[in-house]
Short mmCIF file of C-alpha atoms in Angstrom, two decimals:
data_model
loop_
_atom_site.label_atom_id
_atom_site.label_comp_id
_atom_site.label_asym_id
_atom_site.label_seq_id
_atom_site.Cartn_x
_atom_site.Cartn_y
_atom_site.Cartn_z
CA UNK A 111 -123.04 -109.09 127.59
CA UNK A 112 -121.44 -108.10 124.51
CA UNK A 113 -121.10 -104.60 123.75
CA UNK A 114 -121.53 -103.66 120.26
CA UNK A 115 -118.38 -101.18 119.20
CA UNK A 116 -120.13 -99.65 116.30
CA UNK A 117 -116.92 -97.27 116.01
CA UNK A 118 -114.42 -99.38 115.48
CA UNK A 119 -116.67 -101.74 112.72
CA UNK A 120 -117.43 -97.55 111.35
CA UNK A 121 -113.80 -97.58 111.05
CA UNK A 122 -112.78 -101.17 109.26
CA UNK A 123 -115.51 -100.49 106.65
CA UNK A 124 -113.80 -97.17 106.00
CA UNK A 125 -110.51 -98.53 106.23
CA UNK A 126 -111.93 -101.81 103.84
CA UNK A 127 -113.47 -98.91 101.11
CA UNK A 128 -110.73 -97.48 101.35
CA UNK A 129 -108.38 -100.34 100.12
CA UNK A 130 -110.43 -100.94 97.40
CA UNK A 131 -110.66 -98.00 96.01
CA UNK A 132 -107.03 -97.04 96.60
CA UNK A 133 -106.48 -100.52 94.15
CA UNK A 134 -108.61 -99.59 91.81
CA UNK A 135 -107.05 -96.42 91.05
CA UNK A 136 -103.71 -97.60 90.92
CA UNK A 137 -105.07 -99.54 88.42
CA UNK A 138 -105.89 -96.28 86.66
CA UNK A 139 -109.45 -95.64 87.55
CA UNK A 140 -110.96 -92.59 88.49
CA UNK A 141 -111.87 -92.18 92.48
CA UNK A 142 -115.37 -92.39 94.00
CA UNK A 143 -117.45 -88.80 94.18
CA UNK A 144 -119.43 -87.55 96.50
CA UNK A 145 -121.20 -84.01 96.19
CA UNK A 146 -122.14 -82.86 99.45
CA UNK A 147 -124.18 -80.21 99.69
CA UNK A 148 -124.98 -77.62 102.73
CA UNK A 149 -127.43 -74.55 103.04
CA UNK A 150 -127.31 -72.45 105.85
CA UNK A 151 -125.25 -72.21 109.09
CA UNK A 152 -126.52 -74.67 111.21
CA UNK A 153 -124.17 -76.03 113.63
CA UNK A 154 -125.32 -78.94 114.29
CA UNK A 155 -125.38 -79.75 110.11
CA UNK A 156 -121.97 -78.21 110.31
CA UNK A 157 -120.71 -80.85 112.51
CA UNK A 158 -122.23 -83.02 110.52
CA UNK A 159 -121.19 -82.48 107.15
CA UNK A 160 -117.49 -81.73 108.24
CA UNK A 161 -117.19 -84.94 109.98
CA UNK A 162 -118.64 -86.78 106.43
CA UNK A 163 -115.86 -84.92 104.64
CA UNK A 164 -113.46 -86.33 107.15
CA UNK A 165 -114.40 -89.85 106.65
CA UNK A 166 -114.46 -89.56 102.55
CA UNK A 167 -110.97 -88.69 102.48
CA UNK A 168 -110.21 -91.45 104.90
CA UNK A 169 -112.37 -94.32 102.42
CA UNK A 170 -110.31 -92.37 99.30
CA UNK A 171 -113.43 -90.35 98.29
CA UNK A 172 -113.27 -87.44 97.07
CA UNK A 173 -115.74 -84.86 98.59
CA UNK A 174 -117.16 -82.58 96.04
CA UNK A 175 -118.77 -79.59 98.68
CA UNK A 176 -121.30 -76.95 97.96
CA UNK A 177 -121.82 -74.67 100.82
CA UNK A 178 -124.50 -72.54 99.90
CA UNK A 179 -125.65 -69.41 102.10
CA UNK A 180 -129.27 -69.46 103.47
CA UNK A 181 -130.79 -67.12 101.54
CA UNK A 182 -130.51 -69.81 98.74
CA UNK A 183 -133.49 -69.91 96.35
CA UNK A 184 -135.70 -73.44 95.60
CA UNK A 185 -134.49 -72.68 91.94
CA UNK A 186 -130.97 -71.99 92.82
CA UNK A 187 -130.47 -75.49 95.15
CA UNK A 188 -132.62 -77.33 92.01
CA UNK A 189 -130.06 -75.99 89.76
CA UNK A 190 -127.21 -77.09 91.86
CA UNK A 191 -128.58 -80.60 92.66
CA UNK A 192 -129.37 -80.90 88.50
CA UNK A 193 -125.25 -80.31 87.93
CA UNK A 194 -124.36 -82.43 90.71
CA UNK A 195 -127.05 -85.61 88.67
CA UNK A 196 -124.93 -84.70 85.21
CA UNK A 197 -121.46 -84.52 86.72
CA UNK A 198 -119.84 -87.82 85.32
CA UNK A 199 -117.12 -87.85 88.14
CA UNK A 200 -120.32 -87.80 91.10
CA UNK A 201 -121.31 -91.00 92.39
CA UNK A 202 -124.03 -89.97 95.23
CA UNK A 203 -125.41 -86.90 96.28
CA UNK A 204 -126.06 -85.73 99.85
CA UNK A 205 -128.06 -83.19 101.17
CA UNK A 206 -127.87 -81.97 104.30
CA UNK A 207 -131.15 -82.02 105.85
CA UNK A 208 -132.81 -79.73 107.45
CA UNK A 209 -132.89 -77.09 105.07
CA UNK A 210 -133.61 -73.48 105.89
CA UNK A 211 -137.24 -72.02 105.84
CA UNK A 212 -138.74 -71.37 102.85
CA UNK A 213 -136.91 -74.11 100.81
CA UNK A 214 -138.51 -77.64 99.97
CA UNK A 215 -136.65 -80.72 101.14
CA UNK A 216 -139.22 -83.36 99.52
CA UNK A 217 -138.83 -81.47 95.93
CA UNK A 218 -134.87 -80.97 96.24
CA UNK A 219 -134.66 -85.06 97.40
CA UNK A 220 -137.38 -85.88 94.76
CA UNK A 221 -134.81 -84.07 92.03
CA UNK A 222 -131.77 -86.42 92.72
CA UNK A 223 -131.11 -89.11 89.92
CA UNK A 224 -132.39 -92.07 91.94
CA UNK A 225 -128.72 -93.20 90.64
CA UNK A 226 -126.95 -91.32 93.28
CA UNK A 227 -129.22 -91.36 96.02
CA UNK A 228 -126.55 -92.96 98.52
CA UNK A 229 -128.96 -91.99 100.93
CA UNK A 230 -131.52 -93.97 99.92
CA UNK A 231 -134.39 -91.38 100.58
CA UNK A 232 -136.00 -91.61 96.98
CA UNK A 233 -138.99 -93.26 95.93
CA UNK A 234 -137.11 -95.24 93.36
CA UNK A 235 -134.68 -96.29 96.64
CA UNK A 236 -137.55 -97.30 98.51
CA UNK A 237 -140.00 -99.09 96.19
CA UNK A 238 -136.48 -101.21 95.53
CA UNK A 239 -136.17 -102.03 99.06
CA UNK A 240 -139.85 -103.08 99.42
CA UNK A 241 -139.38 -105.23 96.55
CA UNK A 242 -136.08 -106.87 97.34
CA UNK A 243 -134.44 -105.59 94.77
CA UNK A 244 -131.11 -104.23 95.19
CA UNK A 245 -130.41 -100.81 95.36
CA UNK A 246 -129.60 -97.78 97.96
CA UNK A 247 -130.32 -98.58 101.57
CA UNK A 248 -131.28 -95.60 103.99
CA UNK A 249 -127.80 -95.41 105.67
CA UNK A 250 -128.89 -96.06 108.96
CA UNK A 251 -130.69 -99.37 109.23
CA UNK A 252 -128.24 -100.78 106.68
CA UNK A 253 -125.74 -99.73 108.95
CA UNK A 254 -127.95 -101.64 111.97
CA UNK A 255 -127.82 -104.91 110.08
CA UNK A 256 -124.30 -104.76 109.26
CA UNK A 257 -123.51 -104.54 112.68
CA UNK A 258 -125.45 -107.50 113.32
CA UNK A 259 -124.08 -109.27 110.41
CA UNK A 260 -120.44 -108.24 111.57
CA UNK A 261 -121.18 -109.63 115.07
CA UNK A 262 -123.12 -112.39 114.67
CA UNK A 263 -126.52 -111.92 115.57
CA UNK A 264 -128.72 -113.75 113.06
CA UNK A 265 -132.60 -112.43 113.26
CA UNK A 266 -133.85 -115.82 111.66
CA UNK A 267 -136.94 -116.89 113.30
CA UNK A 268 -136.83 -114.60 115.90
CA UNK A 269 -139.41 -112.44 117.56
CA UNK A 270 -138.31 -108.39 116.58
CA UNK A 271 -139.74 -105.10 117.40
CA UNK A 272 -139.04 -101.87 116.04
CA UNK A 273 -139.86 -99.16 118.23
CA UNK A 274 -140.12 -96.05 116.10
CA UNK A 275 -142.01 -95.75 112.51
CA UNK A 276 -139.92 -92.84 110.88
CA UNK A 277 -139.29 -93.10 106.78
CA UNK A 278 -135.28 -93.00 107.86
CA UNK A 279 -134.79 -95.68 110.24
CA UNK A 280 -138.04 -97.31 112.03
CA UNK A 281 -139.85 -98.65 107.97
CA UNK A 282 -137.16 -99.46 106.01
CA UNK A 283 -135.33 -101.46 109.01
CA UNK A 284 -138.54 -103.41 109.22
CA UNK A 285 -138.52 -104.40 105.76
CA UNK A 286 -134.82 -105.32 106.21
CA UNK A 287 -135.41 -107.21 108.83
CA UNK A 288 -138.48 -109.12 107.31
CA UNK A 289 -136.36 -109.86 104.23
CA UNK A 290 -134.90 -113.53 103.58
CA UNK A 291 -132.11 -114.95 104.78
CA UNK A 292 -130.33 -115.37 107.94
CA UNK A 293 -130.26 -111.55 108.76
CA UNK A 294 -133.75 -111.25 107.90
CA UNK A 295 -136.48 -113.77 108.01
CA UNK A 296 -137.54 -112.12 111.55
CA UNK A 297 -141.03 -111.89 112.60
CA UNK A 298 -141.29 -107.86 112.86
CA UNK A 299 -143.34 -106.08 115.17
CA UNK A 300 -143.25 -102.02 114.38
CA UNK A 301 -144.65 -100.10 117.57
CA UNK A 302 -144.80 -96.38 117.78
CA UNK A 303 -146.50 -93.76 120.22
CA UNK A 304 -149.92 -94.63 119.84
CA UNK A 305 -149.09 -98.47 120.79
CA UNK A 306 -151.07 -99.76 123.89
CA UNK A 307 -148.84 -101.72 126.15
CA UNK A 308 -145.58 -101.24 124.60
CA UNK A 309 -143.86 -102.11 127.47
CA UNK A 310 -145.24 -105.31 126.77
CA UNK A 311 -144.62 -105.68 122.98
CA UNK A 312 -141.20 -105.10 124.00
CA UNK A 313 -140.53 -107.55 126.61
CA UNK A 314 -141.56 -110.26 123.62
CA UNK A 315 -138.93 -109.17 121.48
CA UNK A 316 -135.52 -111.27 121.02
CA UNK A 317 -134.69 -108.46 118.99
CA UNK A 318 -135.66 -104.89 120.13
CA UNK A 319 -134.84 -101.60 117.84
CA UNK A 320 -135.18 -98.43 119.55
CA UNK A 321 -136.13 -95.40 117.10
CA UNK A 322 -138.14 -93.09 119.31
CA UNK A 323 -136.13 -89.97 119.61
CA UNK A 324 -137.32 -90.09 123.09
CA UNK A 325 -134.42 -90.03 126.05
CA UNK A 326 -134.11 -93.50 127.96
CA UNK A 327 -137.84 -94.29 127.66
CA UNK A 328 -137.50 -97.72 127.53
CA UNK A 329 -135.47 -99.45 131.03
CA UNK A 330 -135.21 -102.54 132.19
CA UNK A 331 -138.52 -104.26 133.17
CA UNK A 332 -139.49 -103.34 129.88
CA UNK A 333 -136.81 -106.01 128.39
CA UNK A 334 -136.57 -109.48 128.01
CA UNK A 335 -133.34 -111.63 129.43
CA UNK A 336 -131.17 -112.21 126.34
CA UNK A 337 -132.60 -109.70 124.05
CA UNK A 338 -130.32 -107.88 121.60
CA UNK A 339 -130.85 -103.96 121.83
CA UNK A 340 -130.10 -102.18 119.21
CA UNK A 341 -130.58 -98.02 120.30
CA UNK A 342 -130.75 -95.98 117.60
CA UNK A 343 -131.81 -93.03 119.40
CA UNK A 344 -129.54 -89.88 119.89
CA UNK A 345 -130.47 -87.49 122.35
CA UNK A 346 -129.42 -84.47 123.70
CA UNK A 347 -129.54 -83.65 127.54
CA UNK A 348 -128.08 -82.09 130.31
CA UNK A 349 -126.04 -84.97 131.19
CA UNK A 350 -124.86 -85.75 127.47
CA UNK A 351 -126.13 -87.60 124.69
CA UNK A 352 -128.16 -90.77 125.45
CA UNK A 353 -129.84 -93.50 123.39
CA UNK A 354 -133.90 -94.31 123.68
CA UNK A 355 -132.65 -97.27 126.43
CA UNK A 356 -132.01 -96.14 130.15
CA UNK A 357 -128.48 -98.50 129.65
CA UNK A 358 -128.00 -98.69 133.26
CA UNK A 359 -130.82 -101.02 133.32
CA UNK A 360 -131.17 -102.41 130.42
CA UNK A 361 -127.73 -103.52 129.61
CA UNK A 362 -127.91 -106.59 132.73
CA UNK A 363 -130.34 -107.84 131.07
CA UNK A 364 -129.00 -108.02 127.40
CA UNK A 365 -127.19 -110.63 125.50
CA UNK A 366 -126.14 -107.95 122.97
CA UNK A 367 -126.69 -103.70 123.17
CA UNK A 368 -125.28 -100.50 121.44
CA UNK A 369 -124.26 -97.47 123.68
CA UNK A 370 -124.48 -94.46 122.56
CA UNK A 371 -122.85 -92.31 121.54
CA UNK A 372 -120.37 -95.03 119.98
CA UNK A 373 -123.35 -97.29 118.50
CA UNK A 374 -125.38 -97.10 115.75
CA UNK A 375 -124.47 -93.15 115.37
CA UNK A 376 -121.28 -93.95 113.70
CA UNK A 377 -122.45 -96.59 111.03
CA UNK A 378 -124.63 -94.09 109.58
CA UNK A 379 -121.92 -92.53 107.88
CA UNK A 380 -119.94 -95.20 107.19
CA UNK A 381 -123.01 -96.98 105.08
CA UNK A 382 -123.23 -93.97 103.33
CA UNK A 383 -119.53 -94.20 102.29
CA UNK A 384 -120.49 -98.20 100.82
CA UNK A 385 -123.56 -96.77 99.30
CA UNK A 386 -121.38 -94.41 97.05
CA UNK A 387 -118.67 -97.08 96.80
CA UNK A 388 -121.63 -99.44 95.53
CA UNK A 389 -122.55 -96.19 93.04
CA UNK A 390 -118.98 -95.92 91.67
CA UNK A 391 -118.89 -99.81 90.80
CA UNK A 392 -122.19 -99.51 88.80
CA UNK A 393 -120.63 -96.65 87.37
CA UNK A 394 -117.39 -98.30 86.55
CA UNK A 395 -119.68 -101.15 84.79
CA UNK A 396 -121.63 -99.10 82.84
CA UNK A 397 -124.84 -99.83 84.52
#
């Protein structure tokens, strides 16, 4: 069974940013930007957005933060978010979701130049993505198929489910994985709560995505011998975090799984490091 180590690939991508960008500016250019921006004091976006910060200055990108209190007005954030799309030394734009009561998130993520949306949450982003057409990825199912790309695990022809049908993760991952190509060409299955028999749907997978947000729901009988797991759930319990697979079952049975914590959780931000890396090229080109 091979374990998928989604912190250490987390840190050679920031390590392999990192060299690049520390070349490029020795070669006189300007370093990558990223304008993060929090509202509120929630902890958990706290933690969050601190360890992003972390991980910019560790890829050599600098972190442009705007911590704004919650009593923040729609027009105020708009304002901020409009600076942040004309600064020429920004390269992506985050913003921390949630947002407190009373403000908009759709408007505020609507307002980004589709440019700099190294989250790939925009329209522009997505309509790209269901196209083919490069652009922004949604940082966490690009960073599930680089971890299969990094280790190996081709979805050609093969049977995959995705278990979860969120904007974020559980649609764009199925378009990923329906795209051409050797980490694509999969035939894609996208189940959900109102899906009779899932516990069947998943045993046919070769490839099974878990996206749920719903503590080790899926366990062993419900998974095929030699399937790759993927878990991209996170959830807090008593015992700790856990992923959407009970992984004391599960994991026998698998060719390939994620734990988590240590999984998927940690490619998230590191894909959102390439995305602003991939921002600051175009940039650099003129595009």
């Amino acid at each position: 069974m091979i374990l998928i180590d989604g912190k250490k690939t987390a840190a050679d991508i920031r390590a392999e940013l990192g060299a690049e960008v520390a070349a490029a500016i020795a070669q006189g250019h300007r370093a990558p930007g990223l304008a993060v921006i929090l509202v509120g004091e929630d902890p958990a976006s706290q933690v969050y957005v601190r360890n992003k910060e972390r991980a910019c200055a560790e890829a050599g990108i600098v972190s442009f933060p705007h911590h704004l209190p919650a009593t923040t007005t729609q027009q105020e954030l708009l304002d901020l978010i409009h600076q942040c799309n004309a600064n020429p030394n920004v390269d992506g734009i985050l913003l921390q979701l949630p947002l407190p009561k009373g403000l908009d998130a759709q408007e505020c993520l609507l307002s980004i130049d589709p440019e700099k949306d190294v989250d790939g949450f925009h329209p522009v982003s997505v309509g790209r993505l269901s196209l083919g057409l490069p652009g922004y990825v949604s940082c966490t199912p690009a960073g599930v198929m680089e971890l299969l790309r990094r280790y190996d695990l081709p979805t050609s022809g093969k049977k995959a489910v995705v278990v979860g049908r969120s904007n974020i993760v559980g649609k764009p991952l199925a378009m990923l994985l329906a795209r051409s190509g050797r980490f694509g060409d999969a035939t894609v299955t996208v189940c959900h709560s109102r899906t009779p028999d899932l516990a069947e749907q998943c045993r046919q997978a070769d490839f099974l995505f878990l996206a749920m947000g719903r503590p080790r729901c899926i366990t062993g009988d419900m998974v095929r011998e030699g399937a790759v797991v993927i878990d991209v759930g996170i959830n807090r319990t008593p015992e700790g975090l856990c992923g959407d697979a009970d992984f004391a079952s599960v994991s026998p049975k698998a060719h390939a799984i994620t734990p988590v914590p240590g999984g998927v959780g940690p490619m998230t931000i590191a894909m959102l490091l390439s995305n602003t890396v991939q921002s600051w090229r175009a940039h650099r080109a003129g595009v």
